[in-house]
C-alpha cells in the first residue's frame, strides 16, 4: 500500500510513519496534499530550515510552520517581550515587579531550571512540583525549594496576565499555548521530525487531536536522527510503534547506503531501519583535504562542509576566506558567536581579563585550562581558532566578513549537523571534529548521541561524500 493510500484508508485519527533519510517523506506529503486538494493541511516541523524547505515545495492547501512560529502566531505575544534567554537579572527584575525580592543565586538558579524543565515537559502548572526531583537542581532544603516553587508559579501566572510586559522566551510562549490551545480548523495535521519533539510538543499534538473535530494527525520521523536530546527531545515517537515504514532512499546510492548500514550495525541503538537503495549514483571517498576542496571549486563543483561543532566551521571558513573563496553559513552568521570570538582574540592579544559573559574575569590561558579540565571541546576549538589567526591578526575577521555571501552565490556552504536536519546536498565534506568512528577495518561502537550525529551527517549526501580524516582508508 502506498503512503497516500495508507493515510487515506487508515481507520484511526493518528498514523505514525518512520522513514529513512531520503525516503521522500516530504514528497509523499506533497502527493497526499495534491490528491486531497479539497482538504487543508497544517504542517509543523521542529526545525526552521526544514520548515522553510517544505514551504517552498508544498501546494497552496498546506500551511507550513515551525512549532514555535505557530504558537507565536496563536498567542499573539508582543515581539518586544521575547528574549532568547532569561538571565538572573531578568528573573530578579520580573520577580521584583510582582512583589518578590529574591537575591539568592541558588534560589534564582532553581527558578530558572524550573522554568526550563516546565517549558519542555508535558505536565500542567498544578503538577510542576513533580519536576523538583530532577537531579540538576541545586541542593536546597525543603523550605527553600518551596519558596522557589511558589515564586515560579506566581511569576508564570504574572507573565500571562492581560497587559503583561514581562520578558518571556520562545519556549515559554510555546508552553503557554500548549496549555491553552483551542481547536484548529484543518483536516490534516502533519508533524515532521517527530523524533526531536519534546514532551510539551507531544502534549500539544495530543491536545489538538483531542479537541479538534475530524482532525487526522500524521506523524513522520526517523528515531535514529534524534539530535536534540540536550533540548529535551522525547522517545515518545518510537514508543508509539509505526503503522508504515519507508526503507528505500532516493537520495544516495548503494555504496553510501551499505557504508551507513555497516556503521549502524556496530551501534547499540533501537529502532534502526536498514536503508535500501536501487541506484549507485553516490561517490564515497576517504578524506580529501583542503587543497582538494579548492580544486573541486576551481572545477565548478560547489561543496557543502558539515561539522559537529559550530566553531569548526569558523576554522575552515578562515582558511577558505584567506584563499578568496565565497562562503555561506546555513542559517546565517551567529552574531553573538562572531562577537565572542572577537572578544576572545582581544583577550588573547592583550593578556587582559575578559569583561563580559563567559570571558568575565578570565585570561585566555585560564579559559583554555578550564575548558581542558571540563572537556569543553567547543571552547577548546575556539581557543585553537584564535591561536590559528595569530599570524594574520585581527584583519582575519574582516576577511571572513568580506567573503561571506548568500547561499546562491557561495562556492562553499558551511553547516552543522543540527542545521542540516531534513536537508540534502550534492557534494558533502565531513569535517574531522566527529568522534573517531573507525579502527582498522571496522567501525567502533559510539555513544548513542554521537552515533546519531554521524548517521545524520552521512545521510545528507546525494552525489558525493568525503569521510573524516580520522576514519582512515574506508574505501
Short mmCIF file of C-alpha atoms in Angstrom, two decimals:
data_model
loop_
_atom_site.label_atom_id
_atom_site.label_comp_id
_atom_site.label_asym_id
_atom_site.label_seq_id
_atom_site.Cartn_x
_atom_site.Cartn_y
_atom_site.Cartn_z
CA UNK A 1 0.00 0.00 0.00
CA UNK A 2 1.32 3.47 -0.91
CA UNK A 3 1.97 6.25 1.60
CA UNK A 4 -1.08 8.20 0.42
CA UNK A 5 -3.40 5.19 0.43
CA UNK A 6 -2.17 4.17 3.88
CA UNK A 7 -3.16 7.56 5.28
CA UNK A 8 -6.47 7.93 3.43
CA UNK A 9 -7.57 4.38 4.34
CA UNK A 10 -6.25 4.41 7.91
CA UNK A 11 -9.01 3.71 10.42
CA UNK A 12 -7.55 5.87 13.20
CA UNK A 13 -7.13 9.62 13.59
CA UNK A 14 -3.38 9.17 14.24
CA UNK A 15 -0.90 7.45 11.93
CA UNK A 16 2.82 7.04 12.69
CA UNK A 17 5.28 6.71 9.80
CA UNK A 18 9.02 6.09 10.08
CA UNK A 19 11.20 6.89 7.09
CA UNK A 20 14.92 6.54 6.44
CA UNK A 21 16.88 9.60 5.21
CA UNK A 22 15.90 10.43 1.64
CA UNK A 23 12.81 8.22 1.69
CA UNK A 24 10.79 11.11 0.29
CA UNK A 25 8.59 11.84 3.29
CA UNK A 26 8.12 15.47 2.20
CA UNK A 27 7.38 14.41 -1.37
CA UNK A 28 4.79 11.93 -0.10
CA UNK A 29 3.08 14.69 1.89
CA UNK A 30 3.03 16.83 -1.26
CA UNK A 31 1.42 13.97 -3.20
CA UNK A 32 -1.12 13.49 -0.42
CA UNK A 33 -1.97 17.21 -0.45
CA UNK A 34 -2.44 17.17 -4.22
CA UNK A 35 -4.65 14.10 -4.05
CA UNK A 36 -6.65 15.63 -1.20
CA UNK A 37 -6.77 19.07 -2.84
CA UNK A 38 -10.08 19.97 -1.21
CA UNK A 39 -8.59 19.37 2.25
CA UNK A 40 -6.46 21.75 4.33
CA UNK A 41 -3.17 20.76 5.93
CA UNK A 42 -1.13 22.20 8.77
CA UNK A 43 2.50 21.08 8.51
CA UNK A 44 4.54 21.57 11.68
CA UNK A 45 8.23 20.79 11.99
CA UNK A 46 10.83 21.12 14.70
CA UNK A 47 13.49 22.76 12.53
CA UNK A 48 13.41 26.21 10.96
CA UNK A 49 15.44 25.23 7.88
CA UNK A 50 13.39 22.07 7.33
CA UNK A 51 10.16 24.09 7.60
CA UNK A 52 11.42 26.69 5.11
CA UNK A 53 12.36 23.91 2.67
CA UNK A 54 8.88 22.35 2.98
CA UNK A 55 7.20 25.72 2.49
CA UNK A 56 8.97 26.21 -0.84
CA UNK A 57 7.67 22.86 -2.11
CA UNK A 58 4.17 22.41 -0.68
CA UNK A 59 0.96 23.24 -2.60
CA UNK A 60 -1.32 26.08 -1.52
CA UNK A 61 -3.57 23.93 0.66
CA UNK A 62 -0.67 23.28 3.06
CA UNK A 63 0.33 25.81 5.73
CA UNK A 64 3.96 25.16 6.80
CA UNK A 65 5.21 26.48 10.12
CA UNK A 66 7.67 25.57 12.83
CA UNK A 67 6.17 24.66 16.18
CA UNK A 68 7.32 27.92 17.74
CA UNK A 69 6.17 30.17 14.89
CA UNK A 70 2.73 28.52 15.02
CA UNK A 71 2.49 29.05 18.78
CA UNK A 72 3.73 32.63 18.44
CA UNK A 73 1.00 33.41 15.93
CA UNK A 74 -1.70 31.78 18.04
CA UNK A 75 -0.63 33.51 21.26
CA UNK A 76 -0.28 36.96 19.71
CA UNK A 77 2.53 37.99 22.05
CA UNK A 78 4.44 41.20 21.52
CA UNK A 79 7.77 40.70 19.79
CA UNK A 80 9.30 43.22 22.19
CA UNK A 81 8.73 40.81 25.09
CA UNK A 82 10.56 37.86 23.56
CA UNK A 83 14.20 37.24 24.52
CA UNK A 84 16.39 34.32 23.56
CA UNK A 85 17.38 33.60 27.15
CA UNK A 86 16.35 34.74 30.63
CA UNK A 87 19.32 35.53 32.83
CA UNK A 88 19.33 36.04 36.59
CA UNK A 89 18.92 39.80 36.08
CA UNK A 90 15.69 39.14 34.12
CA UNK A 91 14.36 36.91 36.87
CA UNK A 92 15.23 39.35 39.66
CA UNK A 93 13.61 42.25 37.81
CA UNK A 94 10.47 40.27 36.93
CA UNK A 95 10.11 38.91 40.45
CA UNK A 96 10.56 42.40 41.92
CA UNK A 97 7.77 43.67 39.67
CA UNK A 98 5.34 41.21 41.27
CA UNK A 99 6.49 42.00 44.81
CA UNK A 100 9.05 39.23 45.33
CA UNK A 101 12.62 40.07 46.27
CA UNK A 102 14.85 37.06 45.64
CA UNK A 103 18.61 37.63 45.57
CA UNK A 104 19.96 34.17 46.39
CA UNK A 105 21.81 32.73 43.34
CA UNK A 106 20.77 29.21 44.40
CA UNK A 107 17.07 30.17 44.51
CA UNK A 108 17.33 32.04 41.19
CA UNK A 109 19.04 29.01 39.65
CA UNK A 110 16.23 26.81 40.95
CA UNK A 111 13.54 29.11 39.49
CA UNK A 112 15.40 29.27 36.17
CA UNK A 113 15.72 25.49 35.98
CA UNK A 114 12.07 25.02 36.91
CA UNK A 115 11.10 27.31 34.05
CA UNK A 116 13.36 25.46 31.59
CA UNK A 117 12.12 21.99 32.57
CA UNK A 118 8.47 23.05 32.75
CA UNK A 119 8.59 24.50 29.23
CA UNK A 120 9.94 21.22 27.82
CA UNK A 121 7.64 18.97 29.84
CA UNK A 122 4.12 17.71 29.29
CA UNK A 123 2.97 18.49 32.85
CA UNK A 124 0.38 21.17 33.71
CA UNK A 125 1.20 24.03 36.07
CA UNK A 126 -0.51 22.35 39.06
CA UNK A 127 1.94 19.44 38.74
CA UNK A 128 5.13 21.47 38.30
CA UNK A 129 6.36 20.32 41.74
CA UNK A 130 6.99 16.86 40.23
CA UNK A 131 9.91 18.37 38.30
CA UNK A 132 11.80 19.12 41.52
CA UNK A 133 13.01 15.52 41.56
CA UNK A 134 15.36 16.26 38.68
CA UNK A 135 19.00 15.79 39.83
CA UNK A 136 20.04 19.04 38.12
CA UNK A 137 18.51 21.17 40.87
CA UNK A 138 20.81 22.83 43.40
CA UNK A 139 20.96 21.21 46.83
CA UNK A 140 18.31 23.19 48.71
CA UNK A 141 16.32 22.39 51.83
CA UNK A 142 12.56 21.85 51.66
CA UNK A 143 11.76 25.40 52.73
CA UNK A 144 13.92 26.97 50.01
CA UNK A 145 12.52 24.60 47.39
CA UNK A 146 9.02 25.64 48.43
CA UNK A 147 9.99 29.32 48.14
CA UNK A 148 11.40 28.77 44.66
CA UNK A 149 8.37 26.74 43.57
CA UNK A 150 5.83 29.31 44.75
CA UNK A 151 7.86 32.16 43.23
CA UNK A 152 7.99 30.39 39.88
CA UNK A 153 4.22 29.73 39.85
CA UNK A 154 3.47 33.37 40.69
CA UNK A 155 5.89 34.54 38.02
CA UNK A 156 4.45 32.21 35.39
CA UNK A 157 0.89 33.38 36.06
CA UNK A 158 2.01 37.02 36.00
CA UNK A 159 3.61 36.54 32.58
CA UNK A 160 0.23 35.68 31.05
CA UNK A 161 -1.95 38.32 32.70
CA UNK A 162 -3.59 40.77 30.30
CA UNK A 163 -1.25 43.64 29.52
CA UNK A 164 1.85 41.94 30.94
CA UNK A 165 5.16 43.24 29.60
CA UNK A 166 7.36 40.75 31.46
CA UNK A 167 10.07 39.20 29.27
CA UNK A 168 9.45 35.68 28.01
CA UNK A 169 11.40 33.14 25.94
CA UNK A 170 10.29 31.29 22.82
CA UNK A 171 9.84 28.12 24.87
CA UNK A 172 7.65 29.98 27.37
CA UNK A 173 5.08 31.21 24.86
CA UNK A 174 5.10 27.76 23.27
CA UNK A 175 4.33 26.09 26.61
CA UNK A 176 1.65 28.67 27.35
CA UNK A 177 -0.01 27.84 24.04
CA UNK A 178 0.25 24.10 24.68
CA UNK A 179 -1.62 24.63 27.96
CA UNK A 180 -4.36 26.81 26.48
CA UNK A 181 -4.74 25.74 22.83
CA UNK A 182 -8.11 25.76 21.11
CA UNK A 183 -9.43 23.60 18.22
CA UNK A 184 -7.80 24.20 14.85
CA UNK A 185 -9.72 24.25 11.57
CA UNK A 186 -7.60 21.91 9.46
CA UNK A 187 -8.32 18.47 8.05
CA UNK A 188 -4.77 17.14 8.45
CA UNK A 189 -2.06 17.89 10.99
CA UNK A 190 1.31 16.69 9.64
CA UNK A 191 4.12 16.57 12.21
CA UNK A 192 7.62 16.17 10.76
CA UNK A 193 10.89 15.35 12.56
CA UNK A 194 8.89 13.78 15.39
CA UNK A 195 11.99 12.20 16.91
CA UNK A 196 13.13 15.66 18.08
CA UNK A 197 9.89 16.80 19.69
CA UNK A 198 9.97 17.38 23.44
CA UNK A 199 7.17 16.33 25.78
CA UNK A 200 5.48 19.75 25.59
CA UNK A 201 5.24 19.42 21.80
CA UNK A 202 3.81 15.91 22.03
CA UNK A 203 1.31 17.14 24.59
CA UNK A 204 0.23 19.94 22.27
CA UNK A 205 -0.30 17.48 19.40
CA UNK A 206 -2.40 15.20 21.59
CA UNK A 207 -4.50 18.13 22.81
CA UNK A 208 -5.11 19.34 19.26
CA UNK A 209 -6.18 15.91 18.01
CA UNK A 210 -8.47 15.53 21.04
CA UNK A 211 -10.26 18.86 20.80
CA UNK A 212 -10.32 19.37 17.01
CA UNK A 213 -13.21 17.55 15.31
CA UNK A 214 -12.33 15.29 12.35
CA UNK A 215 -8.62 16.21 12.50
CA UNK A 216 -6.25 13.49 11.25
CA UNK A 217 -2.68 13.60 12.57
CA UNK A 218 0.23 12.17 10.55
CA UNK A 219 3.48 11.81 12.50
CA UNK A 220 6.71 11.45 10.50
CA UNK A 221 10.27 10.86 11.61
CA UNK A 222 13.34 8.68 12.00
CA UNK A 223 14.27 7.71 15.59
CA UNK A 224 17.94 7.47 14.65
CA UNK A 225 18.07 11.13 13.61
CA UNK A 226 17.28 12.35 17.13
CA UNK A 227 19.78 15.16 17.70
CA UNK A 228 18.18 17.42 20.27
CA UNK A 229 18.38 15.37 23.47
CA UNK A 230 20.02 18.40 25.12
CA UNK A 231 16.76 20.27 24.48
CA UNK A 232 14.55 17.58 25.94
CA UNK A 233 13.63 15.56 22.85
CA UNK A 234 11.39 12.68 23.88
CA UNK A 235 11.39 8.98 22.99
CA UNK A 236 7.61 9.01 22.57
CA UNK A 237 7.58 8.81 18.78
CA UNK A 238 9.36 5.44 18.70
CA UNK A 239 7.32 4.17 21.66
CA UNK A 240 4.06 4.52 19.71
CA UNK A 241 5.15 1.97 17.09
CA UNK A 242 4.90 2.52 13.35
CA UNK A 243 1.96 1.97 11.03
CA UNK A 244 4.20 2.30 7.98
CA UNK A 245 7.98 2.20 7.46
CA UNK A 246 9.70 3.70 4.40
CA UNK A 247 13.04 1.92 4.00
CA UNK A 248 14.10 2.88 0.45
CA UNK A 249 16.16 6.05 -0.06
CA UNK A 250 16.08 8.12 -3.23
CA UNK A 251 18.84 10.45 -2.02
CA UNK A 252 22.00 8.37 -2.26
CA UNK A 253 23.26 5.19 -3.88
CA UNK A 254 24.20 1.69 -2.75
CA UNK A 255 27.82 2.45 -1.76
CA UNK A 256 26.85 5.06 0.83
CA UNK A 257 23.79 3.02 1.74
CA UNK A 258 25.94 -0.03 2.56
CA UNK A 259 28.51 2.06 4.44
CA UNK A 260 25.77 3.64 6.57
CA UNK A 261 24.19 0.27 7.33
CA UNK A 262 27.63 -1.11 8.24
CA UNK A 263 28.29 1.80 10.60
CA UNK A 264 24.91 1.45 12.29
CA UNK A 265 25.31 -2.33 12.67
CA UNK A 266 28.07 -1.63 15.22
CA UNK A 267 25.88 0.73 17.25
CA UNK A 268 23.57 -0.30 20.08
CA UNK A 269 20.65 1.89 19.03
CA UNK A 270 16.99 0.87 18.95
CA UNK A 271 14.57 1.23 16.05
CA UNK A 272 17.11 1.33 13.24
CA UNK A 273 15.66 0.67 9.79
CA UNK A 274 18.16 -0.81 7.34
CA UNK A 275 18.38 1.51 4.34
CA UNK A 276 17.84 0.21 0.81
CA UNK A 277 18.81 1.81 -2.49
CA UNK A 278 18.34 0.76 -6.11
CA UNK A 279 20.91 3.11 -7.62
CA UNK A 280 24.66 3.64 -7.38
CA UNK A 281 24.97 7.34 -8.05
CA UNK A 282 26.90 8.39 -4.92
CA UNK A 283 30.71 8.51 -4.85
CA UNK A 284 32.21 7.79 -1.42
CA UNK A 285 35.83 8.83 -0.84
CA UNK A 286 38.29 8.98 2.01
CA UNK A 287 39.36 12.32 3.45
CA UNK A 288 40.18 14.66 0.54
CA UNK A 289 41.93 17.56 2.30
CA UNK A 290 41.76 21.33 1.92
CA UNK A 291 43.60 21.51 -1.41
CA UNK A 292 41.19 19.02 -2.97
CA UNK A 293 38.25 21.20 -1.86
CA UNK A 294 39.88 24.16 -3.61
CA UNK A 295 40.46 22.04 -6.72
CA UNK A 296 36.80 21.00 -6.82
CA UNK A 297 35.76 24.66 -6.52
CA UNK A 298 38.04 25.63 -9.40
CA UNK A 299 36.36 22.92 -11.47
CA UNK A 300 32.93 24.38 -10.75
CA UNK A 301 31.81 21.86 -8.14
CA UNK A 302 30.20 23.64 -5.21
CA UNK A 303 30.84 21.94 -1.87
CA UNK A 304 28.98 21.65 1.42
CA UNK A 305 31.09 21.19 4.55
CA UNK A 306 29.31 19.64 7.53
CA UNK A 307 30.62 19.69 11.09
CA UNK A 308 29.66 18.60 14.57
CA UNK A 309 30.63 21.88 16.23
CA UNK A 310 29.77 25.36 15.03
CA UNK A 311 33.27 26.62 15.85
CA UNK A 312 34.76 24.02 13.47
CA UNK A 313 33.08 25.88 10.63
CA UNK A 314 34.99 29.03 11.57
CA UNK A 315 38.27 27.14 11.17
CA UNK A 316 37.53 26.11 7.59
CA UNK A 317 35.81 29.45 6.87
CA UNK A 318 39.00 31.31 7.81
CA UNK A 319 41.13 29.13 5.52
CA UNK A 320 38.70 29.47 2.62
CA UNK A 321 38.26 33.21 3.11
CA UNK A 322 42.03 33.77 3.04
CA UNK A 323 42.04 31.98 -0.33
CA UNK A 324 39.30 34.29 -1.63
CA UNK A 325 36.57 31.64 -1.63
CA UNK A 326 33.00 32.89 -1.23
CA UNK A 327 31.19 31.02 1.58
CA UNK A 328 27.75 30.90 3.15
CA UNK A 329 26.71 29.61 6.56
CA UNK A 330 23.40 27.76 6.63
CA UNK A 331 21.03 29.67 8.88
CA UNK A 332 23.22 32.79 8.72
CA UNK A 333 26.09 34.05 10.86
CA UNK A 334 25.60 33.84 14.59
CA UNK A 335 26.47 37.43 15.51
CA UNK A 336 26.83 36.60 19.19
CA UNK A 337 29.38 33.91 18.38
CA UNK A 338 31.26 36.19 15.99
CA UNK A 339 31.46 38.94 18.63
CA UNK A 340 32.57 36.39 21.23
CA UNK A 341 35.46 35.30 19.00
CA UNK A 342 36.49 38.93 18.50
CA UNK A 343 36.46 39.48 22.27
CA UNK A 344 38.40 36.26 22.81
CA UNK A 345 41.02 37.42 20.31
CA UNK A 346 41.36 40.72 22.19
CA UNK A 347 41.88 38.84 25.48
CA UNK A 348 44.44 36.61 23.73
CA UNK A 349 46.42 39.53 22.32
CA UNK A 350 46.38 41.81 25.36
CA UNK A 351 46.63 39.25 28.16
CA UNK A 352 43.80 41.13 29.89
CA UNK A 353 40.87 39.51 31.64
CA UNK A 354 37.57 39.43 29.82
CA UNK A 355 34.83 41.82 30.89
CA UNK A 356 31.60 40.14 29.78
CA UNK A 357 29.74 36.82 29.74
CA UNK A 358 31.81 33.65 29.54
CA UNK A 359 35.02 35.70 29.42
CA UNK A 360 34.34 37.77 32.53
CA UNK A 361 37.34 37.67 34.84
CA UNK A 362 39.14 35.12 32.66
CA UNK A 363 42.51 35.37 30.94
CA UNK A 364 42.97 33.41 27.71
CA UNK A 365 45.19 30.79 29.34
CA UNK A 366 42.84 30.34 32.29
CA UNK A 367 39.87 29.93 29.95
CA UNK A 368 41.79 27.36 27.93
CA UNK A 369 42.79 25.46 31.07
CA UNK A 370 39.21 25.48 32.38
CA UNK A 371 37.94 24.17 29.03
CA UNK A 372 40.50 21.37 29.15
CA UNK A 373 39.53 20.38 32.69
CA UNK A 374 35.83 20.42 31.83
CA UNK A 375 36.45 18.66 28.49
CA UNK A 376 34.65 21.52 26.77
CA UNK A 377 35.58 20.62 23.20
CA UNK A 378 33.83 23.59 21.63
CA UNK A 379 35.68 26.09 23.84
CA UNK A 380 38.99 24.33 23.19
CA UNK A 381 38.34 24.61 19.45
CA UNK A 382 37.52 28.31 19.95
CA UNK A 383 40.89 28.83 21.62
CA UNK A 384 42.61 26.88 18.87
CA UNK A 385 40.90 29.05 16.27
CA UNK A 386 42.13 32.22 17.97
CA UNK A 387 45.68 30.87 18.12
CA UNK A 388 45.49 29.96 14.43
CA UNK A 389 44.88 33.56 13.33
CA UNK A 390 47.88 34.93 15.25
CA UNK A 391 49.95 35.42 12.08
CA UNK A 392 47.08 37.06 10.18
CA UNK A 393 45.92 39.26 13.00
CA UNK A 394 42.59 40.99 13.58
CA UNK A 395 42.14 41.52 9.84
CA UNK A 396 41.19 37.83 9.63
CA UNK A 397 37.74 38.81 10.92
CA UNK A 398 37.38 41.45 8.19
CA UNK A 399 38.46 38.93 5.53
CA UNK A 400 35.88 36.43 6.82
CA UNK A 401 33.09 39.01 6.75
CA UNK A 402 34.03 40.09 3.22
CA UNK A 403 33.92 36.52 1.89
CA UNK A 404 30.54 35.65 3.41
CA UNK A 405 27.71 35.80 0.90
CA UNK A 406 24.26 34.44 0.06
CA UNK A 407 23.76 30.74 -0.48
CA UNK A 408 23.19 31.10 -4.22
CA UNK A 409 26.49 32.98 -4.73
CA UNK A 410 28.66 30.83 -2.45
CA UNK A 411 31.17 28.26 -3.65
CA UNK A 412 31.09 26.54 -0.27
CA UNK A 413 28.13 26.05 2.05
CA UNK A 414 29.00 25.54 5.72
CA UNK A 415 26.63 23.81 8.14
CA UNK A 416 26.44 21.91 11.37
CA UNK A 417 24.58 18.62 11.50
CA UNK A 418 21.84 20.23 13.58
CA UNK A 419 21.25 22.95 10.97
CA UNK A 420 21.25 20.41 8.15
CA UNK A 421 18.41 18.28 9.54
CA UNK A 422 15.95 17.35 6.80
CA UNK A 423 18.16 18.77 4.04
CA UNK A 424 20.38 17.24 1.35
CA UNK A 425 23.48 18.38 -0.51
CA UNK A 426 25.05 17.30 -3.79
CA UNK A 427 28.69 17.22 -2.66
CA UNK A 428 29.38 16.80 1.04
CA UNK A 429 32.63 17.01 3.02
CA UNK A 430 32.57 15.74 6.62
CA UNK A 431 34.92 17.62 8.93
CA UNK A 432 37.15 15.76 11.34
CA UNK A 433 35.53 17.01 14.55
CA UNK A 434 33.28 13.96 14.94
CA UNK A 435 34.34 11.22 17.34
CA UNK A 436 36.69 8.71 15.73
CA UNK A 437 34.28 6.07 14.47
CA UNK A 438 36.67 3.57 12.93
CA UNK A 439 39.62 1.38 13.92
CA UNK A 440 41.36 -0.55 11.21
CA UNK A 441 38.83 -2.30 9.01
CA UNK A 442 35.79 -1.95 11.23
CA UNK A 443 33.64 0.70 12.88
CA UNK A 444 33.60 1.41 16.60
CA UNK A 445 30.64 1.42 18.94
CA UNK A 446 29.92 5.01 19.95
CA UNK A 447 27.62 6.69 22.46
CA UNK A 448 24.10 6.84 21.06
CA UNK A 449 24.10 10.62 20.65
CA UNK A 450 27.35 10.58 18.66
CA UNK A 451 26.15 7.67 16.51
CA UNK A 452 23.00 9.64 15.65
CA UNK A 453 25.08 12.70 14.71
CA UNK A 454 27.34 10.74 12.35
CA UNK A 455 24.41 8.83 10.86
CA UNK A 456 22.55 12.07 10.16
CA UNK A 457 25.66 13.76 8.73
CA UNK A 458 26.49 10.87 6.38
CA UNK A 459 22.98 10.68 5.02
CA UNK A 460 22.83 14.33 3.86
CA UNK A 461 24.91 13.50 0.76
CA UNK A 462 23.49 12.95 -2.72
CA UNK A 463 26.23 12.62 -5.35
CA UNK A 464 29.48 12.53 -3.35
CA UNK A 465 30.77 12.42 0.21
CA UNK A 466 34.25 12.77 1.70
CA UNK A 467 34.68 10.99 5.05
CA UNK A 468 36.53 12.33 8.13
CA UNK A 469 40.33 12.06 8.22
CA UNK A 470 40.30 10.06 11.47
CA UNK A 471 38.43 7.23 9.72
CA UNK A 472 41.48 6.40 7.63
CA UNK A 473 41.10 4.35 4.44
CA UNK A 474 37.48 3.24 4.31
CA UNK A 475 37.16 2.85 0.54
#
